[in-house]
């Protein structure tokens, strides 16, 4: 097929290293042998596609998935999903998951001594529109401790999963907040050696997205693969 060669490799330094010494899990999980390059086939360069009826409007508003509103700082999160040429990617499934305002996930494995919020599940999904735009309403997640090293804390972040037009454009990553002092200390954020690429993981405070007297707005544009691609999270992610 003609499009089979469109998915180029990402430039060096713009994606996380498999092995990043300060991030403990990568020491155990990183490949020790060179990767084997496989030719792209139809199953990787086409699909999946998602029917609009799979996603309800409520799924994009994480503040209205229970009987009451969750505690915390309400926020609006908008962005565009694009390919390497800046073209919008339509009907792309965008999924997010995050900790609550206290830095706690609704998950069996999360034993952080911080309160759960009965009104917050922490998961959302939506499809991009004709301009590649997505929008979520949520609350700003709190920082939380993890056991990578002594006194380790993850900066506030929101996990993203996107499929794009093909499995080769699948992106799993994390979005961060501007000005967070924990960023420079975070081994996961710093798995990406290229500073400009790392900066593409930080949302921008955008007053045009904000709703006066209601919620601050952030913009997070995502590019699937290529020169300006949004970095993926490391395969050995644990935080
Ligand atoms: Fe996390």
XYZ file of C-alpha atoms and ligand atoms in Angstrom:
240
model
C 0.000 0.000 0.000
C 1.150 3.511 -0.781
C 1.083 4.790 2.780
C 3.175 1.997 4.137
C 6.337 4.034 4.308
C 4.923 7.167 5.911
C 5.823 6.207 9.471
C 9.412 7.259 9.831
C 11.569 6.616 12.835
C 11.667 9.402 15.432
C 14.835 11.540 15.611
C 17.448 10.481 18.137
C 16.954 11.835 21.640
C 13.305 12.731 21.180
C 12.012 9.485 22.630
C 12.804 7.966 26.025
C 15.760 5.650 26.316
C 14.899 2.037 27.041
C 17.425 2.167 29.828
C 17.585 5.302 31.957
C 19.624 4.551 35.072
C 17.807 6.914 37.486
C 14.513 5.209 36.580
C 14.916 1.865 38.351
C 12.432 -0.229 36.404
C 14.232 0.422 33.150
C 17.327 -1.366 34.441
C 15.377 -4.614 34.616
C 13.199 -4.223 31.561
C 15.337 -2.608 28.907
C 16.313 -4.899 26.013
C 19.910 -6.079 26.249
C 20.119 -7.034 22.566
C 19.734 -4.753 19.538
C 16.135 -4.519 18.347
C 15.143 -6.428 15.230
C 13.677 -4.148 12.574
C 10.527 -5.635 11.067
C 8.995 -4.381 7.812
C 5.633 -2.679 8.220
C 2.665 -4.739 7.139
C -0.982 -3.921 6.552
C -1.959 -4.878 10.075
C 0.294 -2.155 11.491
C -0.359 0.585 8.962
C -4.154 0.440 8.892
C -6.660 0.738 11.707
C -7.932 0.494 14.262
C -10.993 2.692 13.810
C -13.514 3.594 16.468
C -17.222 4.214 15.995
C -18.474 7.497 17.519
C -21.248 5.698 19.382
C -18.609 3.933 21.474
C -17.880 7.179 23.306
C -20.474 9.076 25.333
C -20.186 12.832 26.060
C -20.123 12.058 29.777
C -16.919 10.082 29.308
C -15.077 13.323 28.520
C -16.224 15.061 31.720
C -14.468 13.445 34.652
C -16.281 15.761 37.076
C -19.698 14.319 36.235
C -19.251 10.586 36.336
C -20.645 10.185 39.858
C -23.494 11.716 41.840
C -21.461 14.695 43.070
C -18.508 16.759 41.971
C -14.988 15.646 42.844
C -12.851 17.751 45.166
C -9.952 19.703 43.752
C -9.098 22.374 41.240
C -11.430 22.014 38.262
C -9.717 22.342 34.894
C -10.496 22.228 31.201
C -8.039 20.423 28.961
C -8.093 20.962 25.230
C -5.790 20.176 22.370
C -5.363 18.997 18.822
C -4.043 15.696 17.614
C -1.964 15.996 14.457
C 0.290 13.974 12.227
C 3.886 14.904 11.455
C 2.729 17.321 8.744
C 0.412 19.231 11.077
C -2.692 17.675 9.572
C -5.534 17.028 12.020
C -6.246 13.441 12.929
C -9.988 12.876 13.007
C -11.896 10.309 15.040
C -8.851 9.420 17.033
C -9.621 7.776 20.329
C -8.074 9.801 23.161
C -8.118 8.194 26.592
C -6.872 9.696 29.851
C -6.347 8.408 33.370
C -5.055 10.213 36.420
C -4.809 10.459 40.179
C -7.339 12.517 42.130
C -6.564 15.894 43.690
C -4.944 14.182 46.679
C -2.597 12.173 44.455
C -4.420 8.834 44.760
C -5.570 6.491 42.002
C -8.722 4.434 42.204
C -6.705 1.259 41.755
C -6.036 -1.835 43.879
C -2.286 -1.411 43.615
C -2.275 2.198 44.815
C -1.569 2.129 48.549
C -0.583 5.785 48.918
C -1.934 7.051 52.242
C -4.142 9.737 50.694
C -7.947 9.806 50.480
C -9.954 8.387 47.604
C -12.675 10.647 46.273
C -16.059 8.895 45.919
C -16.905 11.312 43.116
C -13.818 10.741 41.034
C -12.958 7.693 38.943
C -10.047 9.305 37.126
C -10.672 7.865 33.629
C -12.031 9.574 30.529
C -12.234 9.084 26.797
C -13.307 10.989 23.717
C -12.867 11.054 19.946
C -11.239 13.967 18.138
C -13.507 16.078 15.920
C -13.016 17.075 12.266
C -10.195 19.470 13.247
C -8.474 16.858 15.376
C -9.614 18.584 18.573
C -10.377 16.941 21.891
C -11.656 18.396 25.159
C -11.864 17.069 28.696
C -13.134 18.563 31.937
C -11.401 17.179 34.984
C -9.638 18.197 38.202
C -5.947 18.856 38.492
C -4.237 15.693 39.775
C -2.045 15.832 42.854
C 1.597 14.766 43.113
C 2.148 11.349 44.660
C 5.056 9.396 46.136
C 6.582 6.362 44.471
C 9.377 4.050 45.480
C 11.885 4.643 42.725
C 14.311 6.194 45.217
C 14.236 7.798 48.663
C 11.619 10.567 48.914
C 10.588 10.223 45.271
C 7.481 12.112 44.135
C 5.871 12.140 40.707
C 4.985 15.593 39.385
C 1.284 16.130 38.663
C 0.516 14.378 35.408
C -2.260 12.963 33.264
C -1.730 9.724 31.353
C -2.767 9.679 27.703
C -3.380 6.903 25.220
C -4.035 7.630 21.534
C -4.400 5.260 18.632
C -4.100 7.554 15.616
C -4.833 6.094 12.188
C -2.682 2.980 12.666
C -1.120 0.844 15.353
C 2.223 2.395 14.453
C 0.877 5.743 15.603
C -0.257 4.409 18.974
C 0.987 6.783 21.612
C 0.988 6.292 25.362
C 2.391 9.244 27.204
C 2.034 11.599 30.145
C 1.134 15.261 30.189
C 2.679 17.569 32.762
C 1.914 21.041 34.115
C 3.948 24.199 33.493
C 6.202 25.429 36.273
C 6.069 22.238 38.325
C 9.227 22.137 40.504
C 9.096 18.337 40.578
C 9.742 18.052 36.839
C 13.508 18.451 37.074
C 13.608 15.699 39.718
C 11.433 13.195 37.879
C 13.279 10.248 36.282
C 10.354 9.409 33.986
C 10.070 12.930 32.559
C 13.849 13.025 32.167
C 14.035 9.740 30.232
C 13.738 11.974 27.177
C 17.171 13.505 26.653
C 16.145 16.210 24.181
C 14.945 19.281 26.102
C 12.660 20.520 23.326
C 11.052 17.108 23.058
C 10.566 17.027 26.846
C 8.896 20.431 26.687
C 6.332 18.968 24.300
C 5.060 16.951 27.254
C 4.123 20.090 29.219
C 0.680 21.582 28.771
C 0.299 25.323 28.352
C -1.922 27.467 30.540
C -4.349 29.016 28.049
C -6.835 31.646 29.187
C -8.771 31.239 25.953
C -9.541 27.692 27.103
C -10.348 28.829 30.658
C -13.923 29.537 31.663
C -14.099 32.709 33.798
C -15.121 32.122 37.411
C -15.328 28.395 36.774
C -12.124 26.659 35.680
C -8.601 27.249 34.403
C -7.840 25.939 30.935
C -4.805 24.111 29.621
C -3.798 23.298 26.072
C -1.938 20.144 25.160
C -1.386 19.509 21.459
C -0.163 16.086 20.443
C 1.805 15.074 17.355
C 1.866 11.377 16.571
C 5.374 10.427 15.458
C 7.927 12.329 13.422
C 10.232 15.299 13.878
C 7.889 17.158 16.228
C 6.386 14.049 17.720
C 5.158 13.987 21.292
C 7.496 11.677 23.241
C 6.137 8.383 24.390
C 6.507 7.271 27.932
C 9.156 4.670 28.486
C 8.089 1.069 27.897
C 9.126 0.288 31.425
C 6.766 2.829 32.941
C 5.817 2.259 36.534
C 4.578 5.612 37.823
Fe 0.709 8.158 37.115
